[in-house]
PDB file of C-alpha atoms in Angstrom:
ATOM      1  CA  MET A 585       0.000   0.000   0.000  1.00 86.00           C
ATOM      2  CA  LEU A 586       2.827   2.394   0.838  1.00 88.00           C
ATOM      3  CA  GLY A 587       4.528   1.524  -2.431  1.00 90.00           C
ATOM      4  CA  TYR A 588       1.492   2.288  -4.587  1.00 91.00           C
ATOM      5  CA  THR A 589       0.858   5.444  -2.555  1.00 92.00           C
ATOM      6  CA  GLY A 590       4.426   6.382  -3.489  1.00 89.00           C
ATOM      7  CA  ALA A 591       3.630   5.617  -7.146  1.00 89.00           C
ATOM      8  CA  PHE A 592       0.701   8.033  -6.971  1.00 90.00           C
ATOM      9  CA  ALA A 593       2.956  10.621  -5.314  1.00 88.00           C
ATOM     10  CA  THR A 594       5.538  10.389  -8.100  1.00 84.00           C
ATOM     11  CA  GLY A 595       2.843  11.154 -10.644  1.00 81.00           C
ATOM     12  CA  LEU A 596       1.450  13.931  -8.467  1.00 84.00           C
ATOM     13  CA  ILE A 597       4.870  15.640  -8.383  1.00 79.00           C
ATOM     14  CA  LEU A 598       5.200  15.309 -12.162  1.00 74.00           C
ATOM     15  CA  GLY A 599       1.764  16.843 -12.650  1.00 71.00           C
ATOM     16  CA  LEU A 600       2.421  19.713 -10.257  1.00 74.00           C
ATOM     17  CA  LEU A 601       5.993  20.600 -11.230  1.00 69.00           C
ATOM     18  CA  GLY A 602       6.603  19.010 -14.631  1.00 62.00           C
ATOM     19  CA  GLY A 603       9.569  17.011 -13.320  1.00 66.00           C
ATOM     20  CA  GLY A 604      11.088  15.301 -10.323  1.00 69.00           C
ATOM     21  CA  GLY A 605       8.997  12.153 -10.349  1.00 71.00           C
ATOM     22  CA  ALA A 606      11.931   9.870 -11.073  1.00 74.00           C
ATOM     23  CA  LEU A 607      13.762  11.179  -8.013  1.00 79.00           C
ATOM     24  CA  LEU A 608      10.993   9.623  -5.923  1.00 84.00           C
ATOM     25  CA  SER A 609      10.175   6.578  -8.048  1.00 87.00           C
ATOM     26  CA  ILE A 610      13.575   4.948  -7.568  1.00 88.00           C
ATOM     27  CA  PRO A 611      13.527   5.085  -3.722  1.00 90.00           C
ATOM     28  CA  VAL A 612       9.914   3.842  -3.820  1.00 91.00           C
ATOM     29  CA  LEU A 613      10.885   0.906  -6.054  1.00 92.00           C
ATOM     30  CA  VAL A 614      13.974   0.064  -3.979  1.00 92.00           C
ATOM     31  CA  TYR A 615      12.682   0.450  -0.414  1.00 91.00           C
ATOM     32  CA  PHE A 616       8.960  -0.324  -0.715  1.00 92.00           C
ATOM     33  CA  PHE A 617       9.034  -2.983  -3.450  1.00 93.00           C
ATOM     34  CA  HIS A 618      12.528  -4.287  -2.602  1.00 92.00           C
ATOM     35  CA  LEU A 619      13.894  -4.172  -6.149  1.00 91.00           C
ATOM     36  CA  GLU A 620      17.603  -4.069  -6.887  1.00 89.00           C
ATOM     37  CA  ALA A 621      18.687  -0.487  -7.642  1.00 88.00           C
ATOM     38  CA  SER A 622      19.901  -1.453 -11.130  1.00 84.00           C
ATOM     39  CA  VAL A 623      16.461  -2.965 -11.878  1.00 87.00           C
ATOM     40  CA  ALA A 624      14.669   0.032 -10.342  1.00 89.00           C
ATOM     41  CA  THR A 625      16.519   2.418 -12.670  1.00 88.00           C
ATOM     42  CA  GLY A 626      15.294   0.424 -15.671  1.00 87.00           C
ATOM     43  CA  TYR A 627      11.704   0.436 -14.423  1.00 90.00           C
ATOM     44  CA  SER A 628      12.054   4.150 -13.710  1.00 87.00           C
ATOM     45  CA  LEU A 629      13.074   4.803 -17.326  1.00 87.00           C
ATOM     46  CA  PHE A 630       9.884   3.139 -18.532  1.00 89.00           C
ATOM     47  CA  LEU A 631       7.719   5.134 -16.120  1.00 84.00           C
ATOM     48  CA  ILE A 632       9.483   8.421 -16.950  1.00 81.00           C
ATOM     49  CA  GLY A 633       9.008   7.727 -20.645  1.00 85.00           C
ATOM     50  CA  ILE A 634       5.246   7.355 -20.259  1.00 85.00           C
ATOM     51  CA  ALA A 635       4.879  10.511 -18.174  1.00 77.00           C
ATOM     52  CA  ALA A 636       7.185  12.632 -20.344  1.00 78.00           C
ATOM     53  CA  SER A 637       5.457  11.492 -23.539  1.00 84.00           C
ATOM     54  CA  SER A 638       2.147  13.056 -22.530  1.00 76.00           C
ATOM     55  CA  GLY A 639       3.868  16.357 -21.779  1.00 75.00           C
ATOM     56  CA  ALA A 640       5.897  16.200 -24.999  1.00 81.00           C
ATOM     57  CA  LEU A 641       2.768  15.655 -27.128  1.00 85.00           C
ATOM     58  CA  GLN A 642       1.138  18.721 -25.579  1.00 80.00           C
ATOM     59  CA  ASN A 643       4.216  20.832 -26.343  1.00 82.00           C
ATOM     60  CA  ILE A 644       4.419  19.491 -29.915  1.00 89.00           C
ATOM     61  CA  ARG A 645       0.824  20.619 -30.487  1.00 88.00           C
ATOM     62  CA  LYS A 646       1.723  24.054 -29.061  1.00 85.00           C
ATOM     63  CA  LYS A 647       4.838  24.174 -31.324  1.00 90.00           C
ATOM     64  CA  MET A 648       7.080  24.488 -28.293  1.00 87.00           C
ATOM     65  CA  VAL A 649       9.703  21.960 -29.465  1.00 90.00           C
ATOM     66  CA  ASP A 650      12.921  22.936 -31.264  1.00 93.00           C
ATOM     67  CA  TYR A 651      13.675  19.961 -33.520  1.00 93.00           C
ATOM     68  CA  ASN A 652      17.101  21.241 -34.562  1.00 92.00           C
ATOM     69  CA  ALA A 653      18.305  21.347 -30.933  1.00 90.00           C
ATOM     70  CA  ALA A 654      16.576  18.004 -30.295  1.00 91.00           C
ATOM     71  CA  LEU A 655      18.560  16.474 -33.159  1.00 91.00           C
ATOM     72  CA  TYR A 656      21.960  17.732 -31.939  1.00 90.00           C
ATOM     73  CA  TYR A 657      21.185  16.748 -28.340  1.00 89.00           C
ATOM     74  CA  GLY A 658      19.095  13.681 -29.026  1.00 89.00           C
ATOM     75  CA  ILE A 659      21.409  11.557 -31.196  1.00 91.00           C
ATOM     76  CA  PRO A 660      24.442  11.525 -28.836  1.00 93.00           C
ATOM     77  CA  SER A 661      22.313  11.207 -25.701  1.00 91.00           C
ATOM     78  CA  VAL A 662      20.177   8.364 -27.107  1.00 91.00           C
ATOM     79  CA  VAL A 663      23.246   6.421 -28.246  1.00 93.00           C
ATOM     80  CA  THR A 664      24.937   6.921 -24.857  1.00 93.00           C
ATOM     81  CA  VAL A 665      21.878   5.920 -22.818  1.00 91.00           C
ATOM     82  CA  TYR A 666      21.351   2.792 -24.899  1.00 91.00           C
ATOM     83  CA  ILE A 667      25.015   1.744 -24.594  1.00 92.00           C
ATOM     84  CA  PHE A 668      24.916   2.191 -20.813  1.00 89.00           C
ATOM     85  CA  ARG A 669      21.697   0.215 -20.374  1.00 88.00           C
ATOM     86  CA  ARG A 670      22.571  -2.486 -22.920  1.00 87.00           C
ATOM     87  CA  PHE A 671      26.270  -3.123 -22.271  1.00 88.00           C
ATOM     88  CA  ILE A 672      27.454  -1.446 -19.053  1.00 88.00           C
ATOM     89  CA  ILE A 673      24.959  -1.190 -16.190  1.00 85.00           C
ATOM     90  CA  HIS A 674      24.160  -4.920 -16.040  1.00 80.00           C
ATOM     91  CA  GLU A 675      27.816  -5.914 -16.507  1.00 84.00           C
ATOM     92  CA  LEU A 676      29.093  -3.940 -13.516  1.00 85.00           C
ATOM     93  CA  PRO A 677      30.278  -6.257 -10.720  1.00 88.00           C
ATOM     94  CA  ASP A 678      27.994  -6.556  -7.706  1.00 86.00           C
ATOM     95  CA  THR A 679      30.889  -5.296  -5.530  1.00 89.00           C
ATOM     96  CA  ILE A 680      32.770  -2.310  -6.985  1.00 85.00           C
ATOM     97  CA  PHE A 681      35.541  -2.241  -4.378  1.00 84.00           C
ATOM     98  CA  ILE A 682      36.304  -3.133  -0.760  1.00 87.00           C
ATOM     99  CA  LEU A 683      38.254  -0.844   1.568  1.00 82.00           C
ATOM    100  CA  GLY A 684      38.741  -2.313   5.021  1.00 79.00           C
ATOM    101  CA  SER A 685      35.312  -2.980   6.474  1.00 78.00           C
ATOM    102  CA  PHE A 686      33.597  -0.810   3.858  1.00 77.00           C
ATOM    103  CA  SER A 687      32.378  -2.303   0.586  1.00 83.00           C
ATOM    104  CA  LEU A 688      30.782  -0.365  -2.269  1.00 86.00           C
ATOM    105  CA  SER A 689      28.240  -2.407  -4.207  1.00 88.00           C
ATOM    106  CA  LYS A 690      26.703  -1.577  -7.564  1.00 87.00           C
ATOM    107  CA  ASN A 691      23.404  -0.756  -5.878  1.00 88.00           C
ATOM    108  CA  ASN A 692      25.173   1.524  -3.386  1.00 89.00           C
ATOM    109  CA  LEU A 693      26.909   3.367  -6.235  1.00 89.00           C
ATOM    110  CA  ILE A 694      23.630   3.968  -8.077  1.00 88.00           C
ATOM    111  CA  LEU A 695      21.888   5.221  -4.951  1.00 90.00           C
ATOM    112  CA  PHE A 696      24.823   7.476  -3.980  1.00 90.00           C
ATOM    113  CA  LEU A 697      24.785   9.049  -7.448  1.00 88.00           C
ATOM    114  CA  LEU A 698      21.027   9.472  -7.139  1.00 88.00           C
ATOM    115  CA  THR A 699      21.499  11.392  -3.877  1.00 91.00           C
ATOM    116  CA  LEU A 700      23.921  13.737  -5.666  1.00 87.00           C
ATOM    117  CA  VAL A 701      21.158  14.578  -8.142  1.00 83.00           C
ATOM    118  CA  MET A 702      18.712  14.980  -5.259  1.00 86.00           C
ATOM    119  CA  PHE A 703      20.968  17.399  -3.400  1.00 90.00           C
ATOM    120  CA  GLY A 704      21.545  19.415  -6.582  1.00 84.00           C
ATOM    121  CA  VAL A 705      17.810  19.634  -7.305  1.00 80.00           C
ATOM    122  CA  ALA A 706      17.054  20.487  -3.667  1.00 86.00           C
ATOM    123  CA  TYR A 707      19.653  23.274  -3.692  1.00 85.00           C
ATOM    124  CA  LYS A 708      18.178  24.750  -6.863  1.00 78.00           C
ATOM    125  CA  MET A 709      14.584  24.600  -5.621  1.00 78.00           C
ATOM    126  CA  ILE A 710      15.145  25.752  -2.049  1.00 84.00           C
ATOM    127  CA  GLY A 711      17.481  28.554  -3.109  1.00 78.00           C
ATOM    128  CA  SER A 712      15.244  29.768  -5.953  1.00 64.00           C
ATOM    129  CA  ASN A 713      14.101  33.375  -5.570  1.00 60.00           C
ATOM    130  CA  GLY A 714      11.197  32.915  -7.944  1.00 51.00           C
ATOM    131  CA  GLU A 715      13.099  33.655 -11.137  1.00 51.00           C
ATOM    132  CA  ASP A 716      13.878  31.000 -13.693  1.00 51.00           C
ATOM    133  CA  ILE A 717      17.053  30.845 -15.747  1.00 52.00           C
ATOM    134  CA  LYS A 718      17.225  34.052 -17.714  1.00 54.00           C
ATOM    135  CA  ASP A 719      16.619  33.770 -21.417  1.00 51.00           C
ATOM    136  CA  GLY A 720      19.093  35.693 -23.494  1.00 52.00           C
ATOM    137  CA  LYS A 721      20.765  36.031 -26.847  1.00 57.00           C
ATOM    138  CA  ARG A 722      23.777  33.739 -26.945  1.00 61.00           C
ATOM    139  CA  SER A 723      25.534  32.042 -29.799  1.00 69.00           C
ATOM    140  CA  VAL A 724      24.432  28.460 -30.421  1.00 77.00           C
ATOM    141  CA  ASN A 725      27.190  26.049 -29.399  1.00 81.00           C
ATOM    142  CA  HIS A 726      26.420  22.705 -31.014  1.00 83.00           C
ATOM    143  CA  VAL A 727      29.707  21.138 -29.923  1.00 88.00           C
ATOM    144  CA  MET A 728      29.110  21.882 -26.232  1.00 87.00           C
ATOM    145  CA  LEU A 729      25.491  20.775 -26.571  1.00 87.00           C
ATOM    146  CA  MET A 730      26.603  17.392 -27.942  1.00 90.00           C
ATOM    147  CA  VAL A 731      29.320  16.985 -25.285  1.00 90.00           C
ATOM    148  CA  TYR A 732      26.803  17.786 -22.549  1.00 86.00           C
ATOM    149  CA  ALA A 733      24.343  15.343 -24.149  1.00 89.00           C
ATOM    150  CA  VAL A 734      26.875  12.512 -23.844  1.00 91.00           C
ATOM    151  CA  ILE A 735      27.567  13.381 -20.186  1.00 87.00           C
ATOM    152  CA  ILE A 736      23.855  13.485 -19.303  1.00 85.00           C
ATOM    153  CA  GLY A 737      23.292  10.316 -21.318  1.00 87.00           C
ATOM    154  CA  CYS A 738      25.860   8.531 -19.150  1.00 88.00           C
ATOM    155  CA  PHE A 739      24.203   9.808 -16.003  1.00 83.00           C
ATOM    156  CA  LEU A 740      20.662   9.016 -17.126  1.00 83.00           C
ATOM    157  CA  GLY A 741      21.738   5.558 -18.271  1.00 85.00           C
ATOM    158  CA  LEU A 742      23.354   4.802 -14.928  1.00 84.00           C
ATOM    159  CA  VAL A 743      20.951   6.439 -12.471  1.00 82.00           C
ATOM    160  CA  GLY A 744      17.685   6.542 -14.431  1.00 77.00           C
ATOM    161  CA  ALA A 745      16.792  10.014 -13.123  1.00 74.00           C
ATOM    162  CA  GLY A 746      17.627  13.674 -13.397  1.00 64.00           C
ATOM    163  CA  GLY A 747      17.321  13.982 -17.168  1.00 69.00           C
ATOM    164  CA  GLY A 748      14.815  16.823 -17.317  1.00 70.00           C
ATOM    165  CA  PHE A 749      16.428  18.929 -14.620  1.00 70.00           C
ATOM    166  CA  LEU A 750      19.824  18.611 -16.329  1.00 76.00           C
ATOM    167  CA  MET A 751      18.689  18.959 -19.952  1.00 81.00           C
ATOM    168  CA  THR A 752      16.712  22.187 -19.673  1.00 78.00           C
ATOM    169  CA  PRO A 753      19.650  24.435 -18.621  1.00 78.00           C
ATOM    170  CA  ALA A 754      21.828  22.915 -21.384  1.00 82.00           C
ATOM    171  CA  LEU A 755      19.222  23.722 -24.031  1.00 86.00           C
ATOM    172  CA  ILE A 756      18.956  27.309 -22.773  1.00 82.00           C
ATOM    173  CA  TYR A 757      22.693  27.990 -22.562  1.00 82.00           C
ATOM    174  CA  PHE A 758      24.028  25.989 -25.520  1.00 85.00           C
ATOM    175  CA  ALA A 759      21.046  25.942 -27.942  1.00 88.00           C
ATOM    176  CA  ASN A 760      19.854  29.477 -27.093  1.00 87.00           C
ATOM    177  CA  LEU A 761      16.250  28.429 -26.477  1.00 86.00           C
ATOM    178  CA  ASN A 762      13.807  30.349 -24.332  1.00 82.00           C
ATOM    179  CA  MET A 763      12.508  28.656 -21.192  1.00 75.00           C
ATOM    180  CA  LYS A 764       9.231  27.380 -22.661  1.00 78.00           C
ATOM    181  CA  LYS A 765      10.875  25.853 -25.734  1.00 85.00           C
ATOM    182  CA  ALA A 766      13.662  24.387 -23.608  1.00 83.00           C
ATOM    183  CA  ILE A 767      11.125  22.628 -21.365  1.00 79.00           C
ATOM    184  CA  GLY A 768       9.112  21.341 -24.348  1.00 83.00           C
ATOM    185  CA  THR A 769      12.229  20.090 -26.127  1.00 88.00           C
ATOM    186  CA  SER A 770      13.528  18.571 -22.892  1.00 85.00           C
ATOM    187  CA  LEU A 771      10.313  16.591 -22.368  1.00 83.00           C
ATOM    188  CA  LEU A 772      10.586  15.136 -25.881  1.00 88.00           C
ATOM    189  CA  LEU A 773      14.229  14.187 -25.281  1.00 90.00           C
ATOM    190  CA  VAL A 774      13.466  12.689 -21.858  1.00 84.00           C
ATOM    191  CA  ALA A 775      10.714  10.532 -23.377  1.00 86.00           C
ATOM    192  CA  ILE A 776      12.947   9.304 -26.236  1.00 91.00           C
ATOM    193  CA  ASN A 777      15.989   8.716 -24.011  1.00 89.00           C
ATOM    194  CA  SER A 778      13.917   6.881 -21.409  1.00 88.00           C
ATOM    195  CA  PHE A 779      12.301   4.488 -23.872  1.00 91.00           C
ATOM    196  CA  ILE A 780      15.593   3.844 -25.678  1.00 91.00           C
ATOM    197  CA  GLY A 781      17.298   3.172 -22.340  1.00 89.00           C
ATOM    198  CA  PHE A 782      14.492   0.787 -21.395  1.00 89.00           C
ATOM    199  CA  LEU A 783      14.912  -0.908 -24.777  1.00 89.00           C
ATOM    200  CA  GLY A 784      18.558  -1.465 -23.853  1.00 87.00           C
ATOM    201  CA  ASP A 785      17.371  -3.271 -20.720  1.00 86.00           C
ATOM    202  CA  LEU A 786      15.098  -5.491 -22.795  1.00 86.00           C
ATOM    203  CA  HIS A 787      17.962  -6.350 -25.161  1.00 80.00           C
ATOM    204  CA  SER A 788      20.161  -7.241 -22.183  1.00 78.00           C
ATOM    205  CA  ASP A 789      17.633  -9.951 -21.201  1.00 74.00           C
ATOM    206  CA  MET A 790      16.652  -8.171 -17.993  1.00 76.00           C
ATOM    207  CA  GLN A 791      13.487  -9.783 -16.651  1.00 80.00           C
ATOM    208  CA  MET A 792      10.488  -7.424 -16.593  1.00 84.00           C
ATOM    209  CA  ASP A 793       7.436  -7.751 -14.372  1.00 89.00           C
ATOM    210  CA  TRP A 794       4.951  -6.252 -16.840  1.00 91.00           C
ATOM    211  CA  LYS A 795       1.977  -6.706 -14.524  1.00 92.00           C
ATOM    212  CA  PHE A 796       3.746  -4.736 -11.802  1.00 92.00           C
ATOM    213  CA  LEU A 797       4.779  -2.019 -14.272  1.00 91.00           C
ATOM    214  CA  LEU A 798       1.166  -1.725 -15.431  1.00 91.00           C
ATOM    215  CA  PHE A 799      -0.148  -1.298 -11.872  1.00 90.00           C
ATOM    216  CA  PHE A 800       2.593   1.206 -10.992  1.00 90.00           C
ATOM    217  CA  SER A 801       1.902   3.141 -14.210  1.00 88.00           C
ATOM    218  CA  VAL A 802      -1.834   3.336 -13.496  1.00 89.00           C
ATOM    219  CA  PHE A 803      -1.206   4.834 -10.053  1.00 90.00           C
ATOM    220  CA  SER A 804       1.424   7.225 -11.457  1.00 86.00           C
ATOM    221  CA  ILE A 805      -0.813   8.397 -14.312  1.00 84.00           C
ATOM    222  CA  SER A 806      -3.635   8.949 -11.816  1.00 88.00           C
ATOM    223  CA  GLY A 807      -1.223  11.083  -9.801  1.00 85.00           C
ATOM    224  CA  VAL A 808      -0.258  13.079 -12.924  1.00 80.00           C
ATOM    225  CA  ALA A 809      -3.940  13.813 -13.626  1.00 81.00           C
ATOM    226  CA  ALA A 810      -4.483  14.934 -10.025  1.00 86.00           C
ATOM    227  CA  GLY A 811      -1.324  17.052 -10.127  1.00 80.00           C
ATOM    228  CA  ASN A 812      -2.347  18.747 -13.376  1.00 74.00           C
ATOM    229  CA  TYR A 813      -5.673  19.679 -11.795  1.00 80.00           C
ATOM    230  CA  LEU A 814      -4.180  20.912  -8.511  1.00 82.00           C
ATOM    231  CA  ALA A 815      -1.494  22.916 -10.329  1.00 73.00           C
ATOM    232  CA  HIS A 816      -4.165  25.463 -11.309  1.00 75.00           C
ATOM    233  CA  PHE A 817      -4.725  26.321  -7.627  1.00 80.00           C
ATOM    234  CA  ALA A 818      -1.263  25.850  -6.125  1.00 75.00           C
ATOM    235  CA  ASN A 819       1.497  28.416  -5.504  1.00 78.00           C
ATOM    236  CA  ASN A 820       4.241  27.121  -7.779  1.00 68.00           C
ATOM    237  CA  GLN A 821       7.084  28.797  -5.876  1.00 76.00           C
ATOM    238  CA  LYS A 822       5.986  27.376  -2.517  1.00 81.00           C
ATOM    239  CA  LEU A 823       5.573  23.966  -4.147  1.00 78.00           C
ATOM    240  CA  LYS A 824       9.133  24.084  -5.487  1.00 76.00           C
ATOM    241  CA  LYS A 825      10.580  24.983  -2.089  1.00 84.00           C
ATOM    242  CA  GLY A 826       8.495  22.332  -0.331  1.00 85.00           C
ATOM    243  CA  PHE A 827       9.517  19.696  -2.850  1.00 81.00           C
ATOM    244  CA  GLY A 828      13.145  20.824  -2.512  1.00 84.00           C
ATOM    245  CA  TRP A 829      13.098  20.213   1.245  1.00 90.00           C
ATOM    246  CA  PHE A 830      11.371  16.859   0.755  1.00 86.00           C
ATOM    247  CA  VAL A 831      13.964  15.751  -1.818  1.00 86.00           C
ATOM    248  CA  LEU A 832      16.779  16.858   0.514  1.00 91.00           C
ATOM    249  CA  PHE A 833      15.248  14.887   3.396  1.00 92.00           C
ATOM    250  CA  THR A 834      14.800  11.798   1.182  1.00 90.00           C
ATOM    251  CA  GLY A 835      18.407  12.040  -0.033  1.00 90.00           C
ATOM    252  CA  VAL A 836      19.679  12.183   3.557  1.00 94.00           C
ATOM    253  CA  LEU A 837      17.550   9.159   4.468  1.00 92.00           C
ATOM    254  CA  ILE A 838      19.031   7.185   1.550  1.00 91.00           C
ATOM    255  CA  LEU A 839      22.580   8.034   2.643  1.00 91.00           C
ATOM    256  CA  VAL A 840      21.850   7.071   6.260  1.00 91.00           C
ATOM    257  CA  LYS A 841      20.211   3.820   5.156  1.00 89.00           C
ATOM    258  CA  GLU A 842      23.050   2.830   2.800  1.00 86.00           C
ATOM    259  CA  LEU A 843      25.916   3.910   5.047  1.00 83.00           C
ATOM    260  CA  PHE A 844      24.744   3.024   8.548  1.00 80.00           C
ATOM    261  CA  LEU A 845      21.665   0.773   8.407  1.00 76.00           C
ATOM    262  CA  LYS A 846      22.780  -2.047   6.103  1.00 65.00           C
TER     263      LYS A 846
END
């Protein structure tokens, strides 16, 4: 019951804020449904893909997607995500290294990297003064955009989260998009990257519990619908700060659990 409540909450956050659901879905999958972190990241990619697709379709209809930037960002990021999910993530040893009494497992590594994303997102949301990244006239830097796409592709392929929060600033600074177009383009890229990454899992013969994914998706989609409705009445800035504190608290709990409560 707690797990499916968490599934609803991940969708609710997506509906209210347009991102951040994956940051919650992975802890829910790991701690409430007792999945391995590497498996949870694959499931998370599938769930992110479904949620992002609905947002991407809305932005395509509103003509808020820059296909040129999506092409330069999308090709290197898609290739990188697929390679990580198909050939790397499932081939990592269960124990990365042992130092004295401390051992770092593959699941620990994934969760530690996830907490880094959480702390970064929390810092941005808690410290926000109500102003988004400033749009401005800058030269388009396709090389930097492609380099950044590879870096984020590696991260998304390994952790299964953080894509939207990391893509949007890159599209603004390197592709010279305004905020609305950057968000619309980011949603399209997140959807494509997530499904391609999940495809890599399927090609690596990772076993999927489709019935479970269906149930989780239904609760998440219900949460998205509720979040979209509530977003019309909510104070977006207060929501961001509240979510920032919640993400920070969750990240600390993950660190405590993995470091001291094994």
